mmCIF file with all atom_site columns, C-alpha atoms in Angstrom:
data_model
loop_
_atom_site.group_PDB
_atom_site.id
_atom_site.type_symbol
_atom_site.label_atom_id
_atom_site.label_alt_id
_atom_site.label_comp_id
_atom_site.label_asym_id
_atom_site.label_entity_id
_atom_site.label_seq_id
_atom_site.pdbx_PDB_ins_code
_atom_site.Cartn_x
_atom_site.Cartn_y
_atom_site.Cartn_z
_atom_site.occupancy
_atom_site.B_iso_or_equiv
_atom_site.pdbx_formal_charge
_atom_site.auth_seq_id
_atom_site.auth_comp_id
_atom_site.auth_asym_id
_atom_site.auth_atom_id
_atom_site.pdbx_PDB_model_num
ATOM 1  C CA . UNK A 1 1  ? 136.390 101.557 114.577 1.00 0.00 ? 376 UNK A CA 1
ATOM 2  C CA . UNK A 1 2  ? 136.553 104.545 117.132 1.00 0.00 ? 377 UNK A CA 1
ATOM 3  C CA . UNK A 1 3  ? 133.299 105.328 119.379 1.00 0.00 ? 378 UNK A CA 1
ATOM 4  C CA . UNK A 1 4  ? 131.357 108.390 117.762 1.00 0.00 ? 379 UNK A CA 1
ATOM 5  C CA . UNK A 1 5  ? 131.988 110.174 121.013 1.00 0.00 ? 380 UNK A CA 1
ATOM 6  C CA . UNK A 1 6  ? 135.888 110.093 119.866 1.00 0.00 ? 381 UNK A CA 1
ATOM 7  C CA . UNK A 1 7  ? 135.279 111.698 116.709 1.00 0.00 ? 382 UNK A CA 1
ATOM 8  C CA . UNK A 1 8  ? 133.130 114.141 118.142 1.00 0.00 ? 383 UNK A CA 1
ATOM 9  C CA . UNK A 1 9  ? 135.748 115.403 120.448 1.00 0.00 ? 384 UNK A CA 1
ATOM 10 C CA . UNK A 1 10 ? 138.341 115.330 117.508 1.00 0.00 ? 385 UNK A CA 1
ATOM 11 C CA . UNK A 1 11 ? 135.984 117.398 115.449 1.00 0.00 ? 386 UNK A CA 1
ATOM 12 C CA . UNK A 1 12 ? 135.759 119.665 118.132 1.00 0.00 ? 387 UNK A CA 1
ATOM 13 C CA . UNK A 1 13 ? 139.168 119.914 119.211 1.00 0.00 ? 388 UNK A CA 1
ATOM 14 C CA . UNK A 1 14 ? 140.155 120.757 115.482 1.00 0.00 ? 389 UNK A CA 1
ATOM 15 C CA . UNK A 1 15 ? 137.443 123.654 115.342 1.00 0.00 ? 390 UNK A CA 1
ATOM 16 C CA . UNK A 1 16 ? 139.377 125.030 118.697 1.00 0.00 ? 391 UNK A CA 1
ATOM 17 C CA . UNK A 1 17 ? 142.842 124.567 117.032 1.00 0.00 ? 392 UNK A CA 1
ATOM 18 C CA . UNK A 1 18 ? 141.444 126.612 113.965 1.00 0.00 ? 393 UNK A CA 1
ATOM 19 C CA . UNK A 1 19 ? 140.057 129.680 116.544 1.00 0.00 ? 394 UNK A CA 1
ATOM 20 C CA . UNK A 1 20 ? 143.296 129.750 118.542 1.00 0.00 ? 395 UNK A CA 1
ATOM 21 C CA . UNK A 1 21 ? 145.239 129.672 115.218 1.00 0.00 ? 396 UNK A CA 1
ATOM 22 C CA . UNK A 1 22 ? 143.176 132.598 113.888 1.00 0.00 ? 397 UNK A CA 1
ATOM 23 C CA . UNK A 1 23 ? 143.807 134.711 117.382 1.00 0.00 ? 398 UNK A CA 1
ATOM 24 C CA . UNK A 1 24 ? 147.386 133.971 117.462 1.00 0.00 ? 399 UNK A CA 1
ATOM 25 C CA . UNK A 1 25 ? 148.024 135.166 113.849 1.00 0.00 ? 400 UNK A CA 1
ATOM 26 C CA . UNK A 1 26 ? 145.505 138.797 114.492 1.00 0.00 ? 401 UNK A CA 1
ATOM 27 C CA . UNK A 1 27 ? 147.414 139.256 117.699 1.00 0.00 ? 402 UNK A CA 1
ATOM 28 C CA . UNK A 1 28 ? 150.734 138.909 115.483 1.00 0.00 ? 403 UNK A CA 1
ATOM 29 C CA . UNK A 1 29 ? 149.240 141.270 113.122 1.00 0.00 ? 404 UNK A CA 1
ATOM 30 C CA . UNK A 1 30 ? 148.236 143.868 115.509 1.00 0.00 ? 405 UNK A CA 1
ATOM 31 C CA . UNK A 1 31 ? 151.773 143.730 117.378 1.00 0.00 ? 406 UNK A CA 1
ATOM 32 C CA . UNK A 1 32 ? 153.219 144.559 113.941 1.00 0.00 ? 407 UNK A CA 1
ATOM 33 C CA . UNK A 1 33 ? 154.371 141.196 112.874 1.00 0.00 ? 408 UNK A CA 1
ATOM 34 C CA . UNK A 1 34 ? 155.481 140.194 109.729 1.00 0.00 ? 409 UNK A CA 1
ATOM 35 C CA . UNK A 1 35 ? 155.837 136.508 107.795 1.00 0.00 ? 410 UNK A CA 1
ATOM 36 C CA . UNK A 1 36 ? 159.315 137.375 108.356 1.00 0.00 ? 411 UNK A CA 1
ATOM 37 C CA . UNK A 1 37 ? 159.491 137.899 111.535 1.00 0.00 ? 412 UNK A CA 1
ATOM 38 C CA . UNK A 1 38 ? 157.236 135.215 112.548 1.00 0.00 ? 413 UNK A CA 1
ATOM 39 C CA . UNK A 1 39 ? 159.324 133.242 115.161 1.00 0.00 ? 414 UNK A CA 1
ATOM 40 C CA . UNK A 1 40 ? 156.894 130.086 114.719 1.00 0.00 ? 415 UNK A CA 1
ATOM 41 C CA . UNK A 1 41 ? 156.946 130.129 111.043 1.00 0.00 ? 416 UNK A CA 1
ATOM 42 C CA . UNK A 1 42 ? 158.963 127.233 110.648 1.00 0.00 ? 417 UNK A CA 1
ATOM 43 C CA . UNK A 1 43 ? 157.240 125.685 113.200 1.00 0.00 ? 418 UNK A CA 1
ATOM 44 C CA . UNK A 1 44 ? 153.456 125.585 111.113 1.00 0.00 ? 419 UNK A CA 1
ATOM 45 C CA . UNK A 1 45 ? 155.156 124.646 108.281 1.00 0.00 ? 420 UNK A CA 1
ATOM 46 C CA . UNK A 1 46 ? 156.733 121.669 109.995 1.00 0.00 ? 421 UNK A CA 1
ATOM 47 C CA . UNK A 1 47 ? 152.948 120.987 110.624 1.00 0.00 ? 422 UNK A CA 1
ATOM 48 C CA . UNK A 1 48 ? 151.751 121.076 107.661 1.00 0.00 ? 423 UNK A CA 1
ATOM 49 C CA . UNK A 1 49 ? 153.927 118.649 106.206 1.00 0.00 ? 424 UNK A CA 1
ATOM 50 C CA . UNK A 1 50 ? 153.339 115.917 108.952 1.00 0.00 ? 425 UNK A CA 1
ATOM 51 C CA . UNK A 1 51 ? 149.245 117.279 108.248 1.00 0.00 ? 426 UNK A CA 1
ATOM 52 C CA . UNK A 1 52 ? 149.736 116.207 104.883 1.00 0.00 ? 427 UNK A CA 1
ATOM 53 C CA . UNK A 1 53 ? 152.051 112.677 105.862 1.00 0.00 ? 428 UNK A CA 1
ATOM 54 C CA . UNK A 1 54 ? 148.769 112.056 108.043 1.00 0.00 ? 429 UNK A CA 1
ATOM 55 C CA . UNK A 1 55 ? 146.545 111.660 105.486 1.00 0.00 ? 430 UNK A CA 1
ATOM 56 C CA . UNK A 1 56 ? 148.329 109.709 102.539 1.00 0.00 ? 431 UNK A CA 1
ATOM 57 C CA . UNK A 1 57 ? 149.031 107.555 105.375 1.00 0.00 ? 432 UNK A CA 1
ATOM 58 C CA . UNK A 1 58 ? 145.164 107.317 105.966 1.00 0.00 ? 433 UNK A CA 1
ATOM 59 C CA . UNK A 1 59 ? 144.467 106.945 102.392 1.00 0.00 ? 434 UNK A CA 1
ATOM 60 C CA . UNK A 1 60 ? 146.300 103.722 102.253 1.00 0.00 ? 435 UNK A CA 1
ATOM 61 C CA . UNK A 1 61 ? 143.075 102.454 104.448 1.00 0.00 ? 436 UNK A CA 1
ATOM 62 C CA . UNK A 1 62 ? 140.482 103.632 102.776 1.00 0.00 ? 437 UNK A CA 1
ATOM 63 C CA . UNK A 1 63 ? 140.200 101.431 98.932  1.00 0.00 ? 438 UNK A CA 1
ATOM 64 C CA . UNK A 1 64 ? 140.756 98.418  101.658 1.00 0.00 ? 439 UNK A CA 1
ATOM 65 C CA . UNK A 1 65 ? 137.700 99.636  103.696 1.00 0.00 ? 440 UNK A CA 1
ATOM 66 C CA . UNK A 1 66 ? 135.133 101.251 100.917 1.00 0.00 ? 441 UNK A CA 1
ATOM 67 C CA . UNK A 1 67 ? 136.569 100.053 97.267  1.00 0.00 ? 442 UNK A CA 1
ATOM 68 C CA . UNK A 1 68 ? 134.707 102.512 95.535  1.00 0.00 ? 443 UNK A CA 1
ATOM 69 C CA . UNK A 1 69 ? 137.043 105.337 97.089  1.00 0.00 ? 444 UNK A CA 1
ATOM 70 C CA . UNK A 1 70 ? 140.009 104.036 95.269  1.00 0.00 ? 445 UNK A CA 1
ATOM 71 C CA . UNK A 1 71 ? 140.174 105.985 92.115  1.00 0.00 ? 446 UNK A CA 1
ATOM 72 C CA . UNK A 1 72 ? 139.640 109.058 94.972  1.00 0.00 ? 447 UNK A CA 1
ATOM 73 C CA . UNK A 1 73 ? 143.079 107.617 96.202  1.00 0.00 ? 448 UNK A CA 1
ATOM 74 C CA . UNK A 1 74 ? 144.270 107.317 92.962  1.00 0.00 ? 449 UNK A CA 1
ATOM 75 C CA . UNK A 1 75 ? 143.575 111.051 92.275  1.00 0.00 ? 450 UNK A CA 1
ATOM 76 C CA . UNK A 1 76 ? 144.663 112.352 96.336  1.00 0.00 ? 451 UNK A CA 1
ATOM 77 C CA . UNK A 1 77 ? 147.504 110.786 97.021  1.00 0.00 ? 452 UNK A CA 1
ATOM 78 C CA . UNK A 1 78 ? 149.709 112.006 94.449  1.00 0.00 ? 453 UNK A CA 1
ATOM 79 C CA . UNK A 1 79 ? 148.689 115.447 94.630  1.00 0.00 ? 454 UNK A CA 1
ATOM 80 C CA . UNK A 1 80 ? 149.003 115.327 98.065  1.00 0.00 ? 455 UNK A CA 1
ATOM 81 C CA . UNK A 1 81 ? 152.737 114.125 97.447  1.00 0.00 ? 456 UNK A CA 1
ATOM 82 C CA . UNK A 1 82 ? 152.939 117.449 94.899  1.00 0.00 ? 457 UNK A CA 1
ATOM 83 C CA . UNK A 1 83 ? 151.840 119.866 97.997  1.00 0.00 ? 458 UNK A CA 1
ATOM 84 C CA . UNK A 1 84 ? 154.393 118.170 100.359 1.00 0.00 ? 459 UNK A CA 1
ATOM 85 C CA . UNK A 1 85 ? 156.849 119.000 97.807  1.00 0.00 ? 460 UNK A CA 1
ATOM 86 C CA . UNK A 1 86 ? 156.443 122.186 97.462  1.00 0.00 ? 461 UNK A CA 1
ATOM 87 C CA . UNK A 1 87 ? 155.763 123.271 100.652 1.00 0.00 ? 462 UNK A CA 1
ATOM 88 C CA . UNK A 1 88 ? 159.303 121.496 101.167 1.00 0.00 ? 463 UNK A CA 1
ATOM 89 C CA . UNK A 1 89 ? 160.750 123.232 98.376  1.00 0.00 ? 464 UNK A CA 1
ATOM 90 C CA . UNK A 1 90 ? 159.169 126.783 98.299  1.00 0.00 ? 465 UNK A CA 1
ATOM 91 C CA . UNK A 1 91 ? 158.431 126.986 102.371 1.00 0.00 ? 466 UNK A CA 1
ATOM 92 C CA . UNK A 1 92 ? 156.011 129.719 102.012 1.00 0.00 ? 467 UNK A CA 1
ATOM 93 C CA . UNK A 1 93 ? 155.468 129.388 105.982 1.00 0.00 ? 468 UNK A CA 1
#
């Protein structure tokens, strides 16, 4: 188990990631950029997907660690699996 000081800083470095994302995609905007002619499109996208690999590889943890979370799992995981799919199938980004 990780030192609460760890997750702190992960917290807080996601809540940065989320600003910077936010100011990147206005200053797009404002420039007159389009989905289309986003050059790091593909880029997010790829991130997404790897987002989304993350945490059904988490999940595998959790009914070992807290048994109660395991119909969770049961219900997470595969729709997880479904939004991986389509984002690989559809790539909206």
């Amino acid at each position: 188990m990780l030192q609460p000081d760890v997750y702190k800083i992960v917290h807080v470095a996601g809540i940065l990631l989320v600003f910077m994302s936010l100011g990147g995609l206005s200053l797009h905007a404002i420039n007159g950029g389009t989905r289309e002619t986003n050059a790091a499109r593909r880029l997010v996208g790829t991130w997404v997907k790897i987002g989304i690999w993350l945490l059904i590889g988490g999940l595998l943890a959790l009914p070992g660690r807290r048994p109660e979370a395991g119909r969770w799992v049961w219900i997470v995981a595969p729709l997880l699996g479904v939004a991986g799919a389509w984002l690989a199938g559809t790539k909206p980004f």
